[in-house]
C-alpha positions in Angstrom: -10.5 9.5 35.1 -7.2 9.0 33.2 -9.0 8.7 29.8 -11.6 11.0 28.5 -15.2 10.1 27.9 -15.6 10.0 24.2 -19.0 9.7 22.6 -17.8 9.1 19.0 -14.7 8.1 17.1 -14.4 11.8 16.0 -14.2 12.8 19.6 -11.0 10.7 20.0 -9.3 13.1 17.6 -10.4 16.2 19.5 -7.5 17.9 21.3 -9.8 19.9 23.6 -11.6 16.8 24.7 -8.7 14.2 24.9 -5.5 16.2 25.8 -6.4 19.7 27.2 -8.3 18.4 30.3 -5.3 16.4 31.4 -2.5 19.0 31.1 -2.9 19.9 34.8 -1.7 16.3 35.6 1.6 17.2 34.2 2.2 20.0 36.7 2.6 17.6 39.7 3.5 14.3 38.1 7.2 14.6 38.9 6.4 15.2 42.6 4.1 12.3 42.7 6.7 10.0 41.1 9.3 11.1 43.7 6.8 10.4 46.5 6.0 7.0 45.2 9.4 5.9 43.9 10.0 3.4 46.8 6.5 1.9 46.6 5.8 -0.3 43.5 2.1 -0.5 44.2 1.8 3.3 44.5 3.7 3.7 41.2 1.3 1.3 39.5 -1.7 3.3 40.8 -0.1 6.5 39.6 0.6 4.9 36.2 -3.0 3.8 35.7 -4.5 7.0 37.1 -2.4 9.3 34.9 -3.3 10.0 31.3 -0.9 7.9 29.2 -0.1 10.8 26.9 1.0 12.9 29.9 3.0 10.0 31.2 4.8 9.5 27.9 5.5 13.2 27.5 6.9 13.4 31.1 9.3 10.5 30.3 10.6 12.3 27.3 11.4 15.3 29.6 12.9 13.2 32.4 15.4 11.5 30.2 16.5 14.7 28.4 18.8 16.0 31.2 20.3 12.5 31.5 21.3 12.6 27.8 22.6 16.2 28.4 24.8 15.3 31.4 26.2 12.1 29.7 26.9 14.0 26.5 28.7 16.8 28.3 30.8 14.5 30.5 31.9 12.4 27.5 32.0 15.2 25.0 30.0 12.9 22.7 26.8 14.3 21.4 25.3 11.1 19.8 23.6 10.0 23.1 20.1 10.5 21.7 21.2 8.8 18.5 21.9 5.6 20.3 18.2 5.5 21.5 16.7 6.9 18.3 15.5 3.4 17.1 14.2 2.4 20.6 12.3 5.3 22.1 9.3 5.5 19.7 8.7 1.8 20.1 9.0 2.3 23.9 6.3 4.9 23.8 4.1 2.7 21.5 4.6 -0.2 24.0 3.5 2.1 26.8 0.2 2.9 25.1 -0.4 -0.7 24.3 0.4 -1.8 27.8 -2.0 0.8 29.2 -4.8 -0.5 26.9 -4.2 -4.0 28.1 -4.3 -3.0 31.8 -7.6 -1.3 31.2 -9.0 -4.3 29.3 -9.6 -2.4 26.0 -9.7 -4.1 22.6 -6.1 -4.2 21.5 -6.0 -6.0 18.1 -5.2 -2.8 16.3 -2.8 -1.5 18.9 -1.0 -4.9 19.1 -0.5 -4.6 15.3 1.0 -1.2 15.7 3.4 -2.4 18.4 4.5 -5.5 16.3 5.3 -3.2 13.3 7.0 -0.7 15.6 9.2 -3.5 17.0 10.1 -4.5 13.5 11.0 -0.9 12.7 13.2 -0.7 15.8 14.9 -4.0 15.0 15.8 -2.9 11.4 17.1 0.5 12.5 19.0 -0.8 15.6 20.7 -3.5 13.6 21.8 -1.0 10.9 23.1 1.5 13.5 25.0 -1.3 15.3 26.7 -2.7 12.2 27.9 0.8 11.3 29.6 1.0 14.7 27.1 3.4 16.3 27.2 1.6 19.7 31.0 1.4 19.7 32.7 3.4 22.5 33.5 6.9 21.3 31.4 6.6 18.2 29.7 9.9 17.3 27.8 11.3 14.3 30.3 13.1 12.1 27.9 16.0 11.7 28.2 17.0 15.4 32.0 17.1 14.9 31.8 19.3 11.9 29.2 21.5 13.6 31.4 22.0 16.6 34.2 23.3 14.3 31.8 26.2 13.2 30.1 27.0 16.6 31.8 28.2 19.7 31.6 26.2 22.9 28.9 28.3 24.8 26.6 28.4 21.8 27.0 24.6 21.2 26.2 24.0 24.8 22.9 25.9 24.3 22.3 23.8 21.2 22.8 20.7 23.2 20.4 21.8 25.9 17.6 23.0 23.6 17.9 20.8 20.5 20.1 17.8 20.9 19.0 16.6 24.3 15.5 18.1 24.6 13.8 18.8 21.3 15.0 15.5 19.7 13.6 13.6 22.7 10.3 15.3 22.5 10.1 14.6 18.8 10.7 10.9 19.3 7.8 10.9 21.7 5.6 13.0 19.4 5.7 10.6 16.5 4.0 8.0 18.7 1.1 10.4 19.5 -1.2 8.8 16.8 -1.0 5.6 18.9 -2.6 7.5 21.8 -5.4 8.6 19.4 -5.8 4.9 18.4 -5.9 3.9 22.0 -8.9 6.2 22.6 -10.6 4.8 19.5 -10.2 1.3 20.8 -12.9 2.1 23.3 -15.4 2.4 20.5 -14.1 -0.2 18.2 -14.3 -4.0 17.8 -11.3 -6.1 18.7 -10.4 -7.0 15.1 -8.6 -5.5 12.2 -10.7 -4.4 9.2 -9.5 -4.0 5.6 -8.2 -0.4 6.2 -6.2 -1.6 9.2 -4.6 -4.3 7.1 -3.9 -1.8 4.4 -2.1 0.6 6.7 -0.2 -2.2 8.3 1.0 -3.4 4.9 2.0 0.1 4.0 4.2 0.4 7.1 5.7 -3.0 6.5 6.4 -2.1 2.9 8.3 1.1 3.9 10.3 -0.8 6.5 11.3 -3.3 3.8 12.3 -0.4 1.5 14.4 1.0 4.3 16.1 -2.3 4.8 16.9 -2.8 1.1 18.3 0.8 0.9 20.4 0.3 4.0 21.8 -3.0 2.6 22.6 -1.4 -0.8 24.4 1.4 0.9 26.3 -1.1 3.2 27.3 -3.1 0.2 28.6 -0.1 -1.7 30.6 1.3 1.2 32.2 -2.1 1.8 33.0 -2.3 -2.0 34.5 1.2 -1.9 36.7 0.3 1.1 38.0 -2.8 -0.7 38.6 -0.8 -3.9 40.6 1.8 -2.0 42.8 -0.9 -0.6 43.2 -3.1 -3.7 42.5 -0.6 -6.6 40.3 -3.3 -8.0 36.6 -2.7 -8.4 34.3 -5.6 -7.4 32.5 -7.2 -10.3 29.1 -5.7 -9.4 30.3 -2.1 -9.5 31.7 0.3 -12.1 35.0 1.8 -11.3 33.5 5.2 -12.0 30.9 4.7 -9.2 33.6 3.9 -6.7 35.7 6.8 -7.7 32.7 9.0 -7.4 32.6 8.1 -3.7 28.8 8.0 -3.2 26.2 5.4 -4.1 24.0 5.8 -7.2 23.1 2.1 -7.6 19.7 0.5 -7.0 17.2 2.6 -5.0 19.9 5.3 -4.7 19.5 6.0 -8.4 15.8 7.0 -7.7 16.3 8.8 -4.4 19.3 10.5 -2.8 18.0 9.2 0.6 15.7 6.2 0.0 16.2 4.9 3.5 15.2 8.2 5.0 12.3 8.6 2.6 10.9 5.3 3.7 11.7 6.1 7.4 9.6 9.2 7.3 6.8 7.4 5.4 6.4 4.8 8.2 5.4 7.5 10.6 3.3 9.5 8.1 1.4 6.2 7.5 0.9 5.7 11.3 -0.6 9.2 11.5 -2.8 8.6 8.5 -3.9 5.3 10.2 -5.0 7.3 13.2 -7.1 9.6 10.9 -8.7 6.6 9.3 -9.5 5.1 12.6 -11.2 8.2 13.9 -12.9 9.1 10.6 -11.1 12.4 10.2 -9.0 13.9 7.5 -6.5 15.3 10.0 -6.0 15.5 13.8 -3.8 17.2 16.4 -1.3 14.3 16.5 -0.1 15.4 13.0 1.9 18.1 14.7 4.4 15.5 15.9 4.6 13.9 12.4 5.1 17.3 10.7 7.8 18.3 13.2 9.6 15.0 12.5 9.5 15.7 8.8 10.9 19.2 9.3 13.8 17.8 11.3 14.6 15.4 8.5 14.5 18.3 6.0 16.9 20.5 8.1 19.2 17.5 8.9 19.5 16.6 5.3 20.2 20.1 4.2 23.2 20.1 6.5 24.2 16.6 5.4 24.1 17.5 1.7 26.0 20.6 2.2 28.8 18.5 3.6 28.5 15.9 0.7 28.6 18.7 -1.8 31.9 19.9 -0.5 33.3 16.4 -0.3 32.2 14.9 -3.6 32.7 17.0 -6.8 29.9 15.2 -8.7 27.3 15.5 -5.9 25.8 18.6 -7.4 25.3 16.6 -10.6 23.6 13.9 -8.6 21.3 16.4 -7.1 20.2 17.6 -10.5 19.5 14.0 -11.6 17.8 12.5 -8.5 15.3 13.8 -6.0 16.2 14.2 -2.3 13.6 11.8 -1.0 11.3 10.9 -3.8 12.0 10.3 -7.6 11.8 13.3 -9.9 8.8 13.1 -12.1 10.5 14.8 -15.0 14.2 14.1 -15.6 15.9 13.1 -18.8 19.2 12.1 -17.0 19.4 8.7 -15.4 20.2 8.7 -11.7 22.8 5.9 -12.0 24.9 8.0 -14.4 24.6 5.2 -17.0 24.5 7.8 -19.8 28.2 8.6 -18.9 29.1 4.9 -19.0 27.5 4.4 -22.4 29.2 7.5 -23.8 32.6 6.2 -22.6 31.9 2.8 -24.2 30.9 4.4 -27.5 34.1 6.5 -27.5 36.2 3.4 -26.9 34.6 1.5 -29.7 35.2 4.2 -32.3 
């Protein structure tokens, strides 16, 4: 059987019962795919007869060398970045499709997929309008990192982290959906109050991400116009534009409100899987925690760059929390105290 026999909802969150027995399927899945590649019916049988978690993990490994080869040929290391907003939803869609093929109750899973599609739409749109899909576009951080790392070491980094680990992480944040797929076998085909609450939470975090992205987009456009015309748009202080980074709106409460909400989306999905299985935690949290660790490391590097680029960034770090608002801070994140002080000095 491709799915484990579970006698309770708690069993659905048990790694030894729901994952470990299917690990041997991974050992020969690539050979089976190769043997069935020219036979659509055989591929369908293989798909249904293989545990969906093993299939998803295998896909993340299959595409990793593709990203590696393309990045090395083009000397552009943002290949995974271009699919960042798409792959988690692809894996979620895979789990939902599998549930439909087996005739399982899918109301909850359909809700997860709908929300995941909305998440992908928002992130893909923002990446596109920033030029991420333009030919030659690359995350500036890879360029800076290459200046400090020799070519052989950077190649190893590409093999291990950029092309492989990032791909596996994008798969791993969808693992709670597998847990929910298993729980669907012992659940009714309808959403309860808790499901609605978790759905609303994920939607709220996506909305926050969208607002934060838009505020950053507006600021960057205003800064570019200011640099060309030397005139600050009406909705911005000249001091903000001279400072070089956004401290307006959500950015006065969090240095990375879009990323805070981004992480919260997947933490909420994990918490939802715990709720569904009646557990306080489950093995799928490993993916979510790893994803959070990646964001922490990435932002440490990003902020080290910002600190060197913008003289007032260290002051911003003292005033505003990295992801979530500081509970105890006497200094406003929008630097309004400095504006007020200047106004008072002019009026004297």
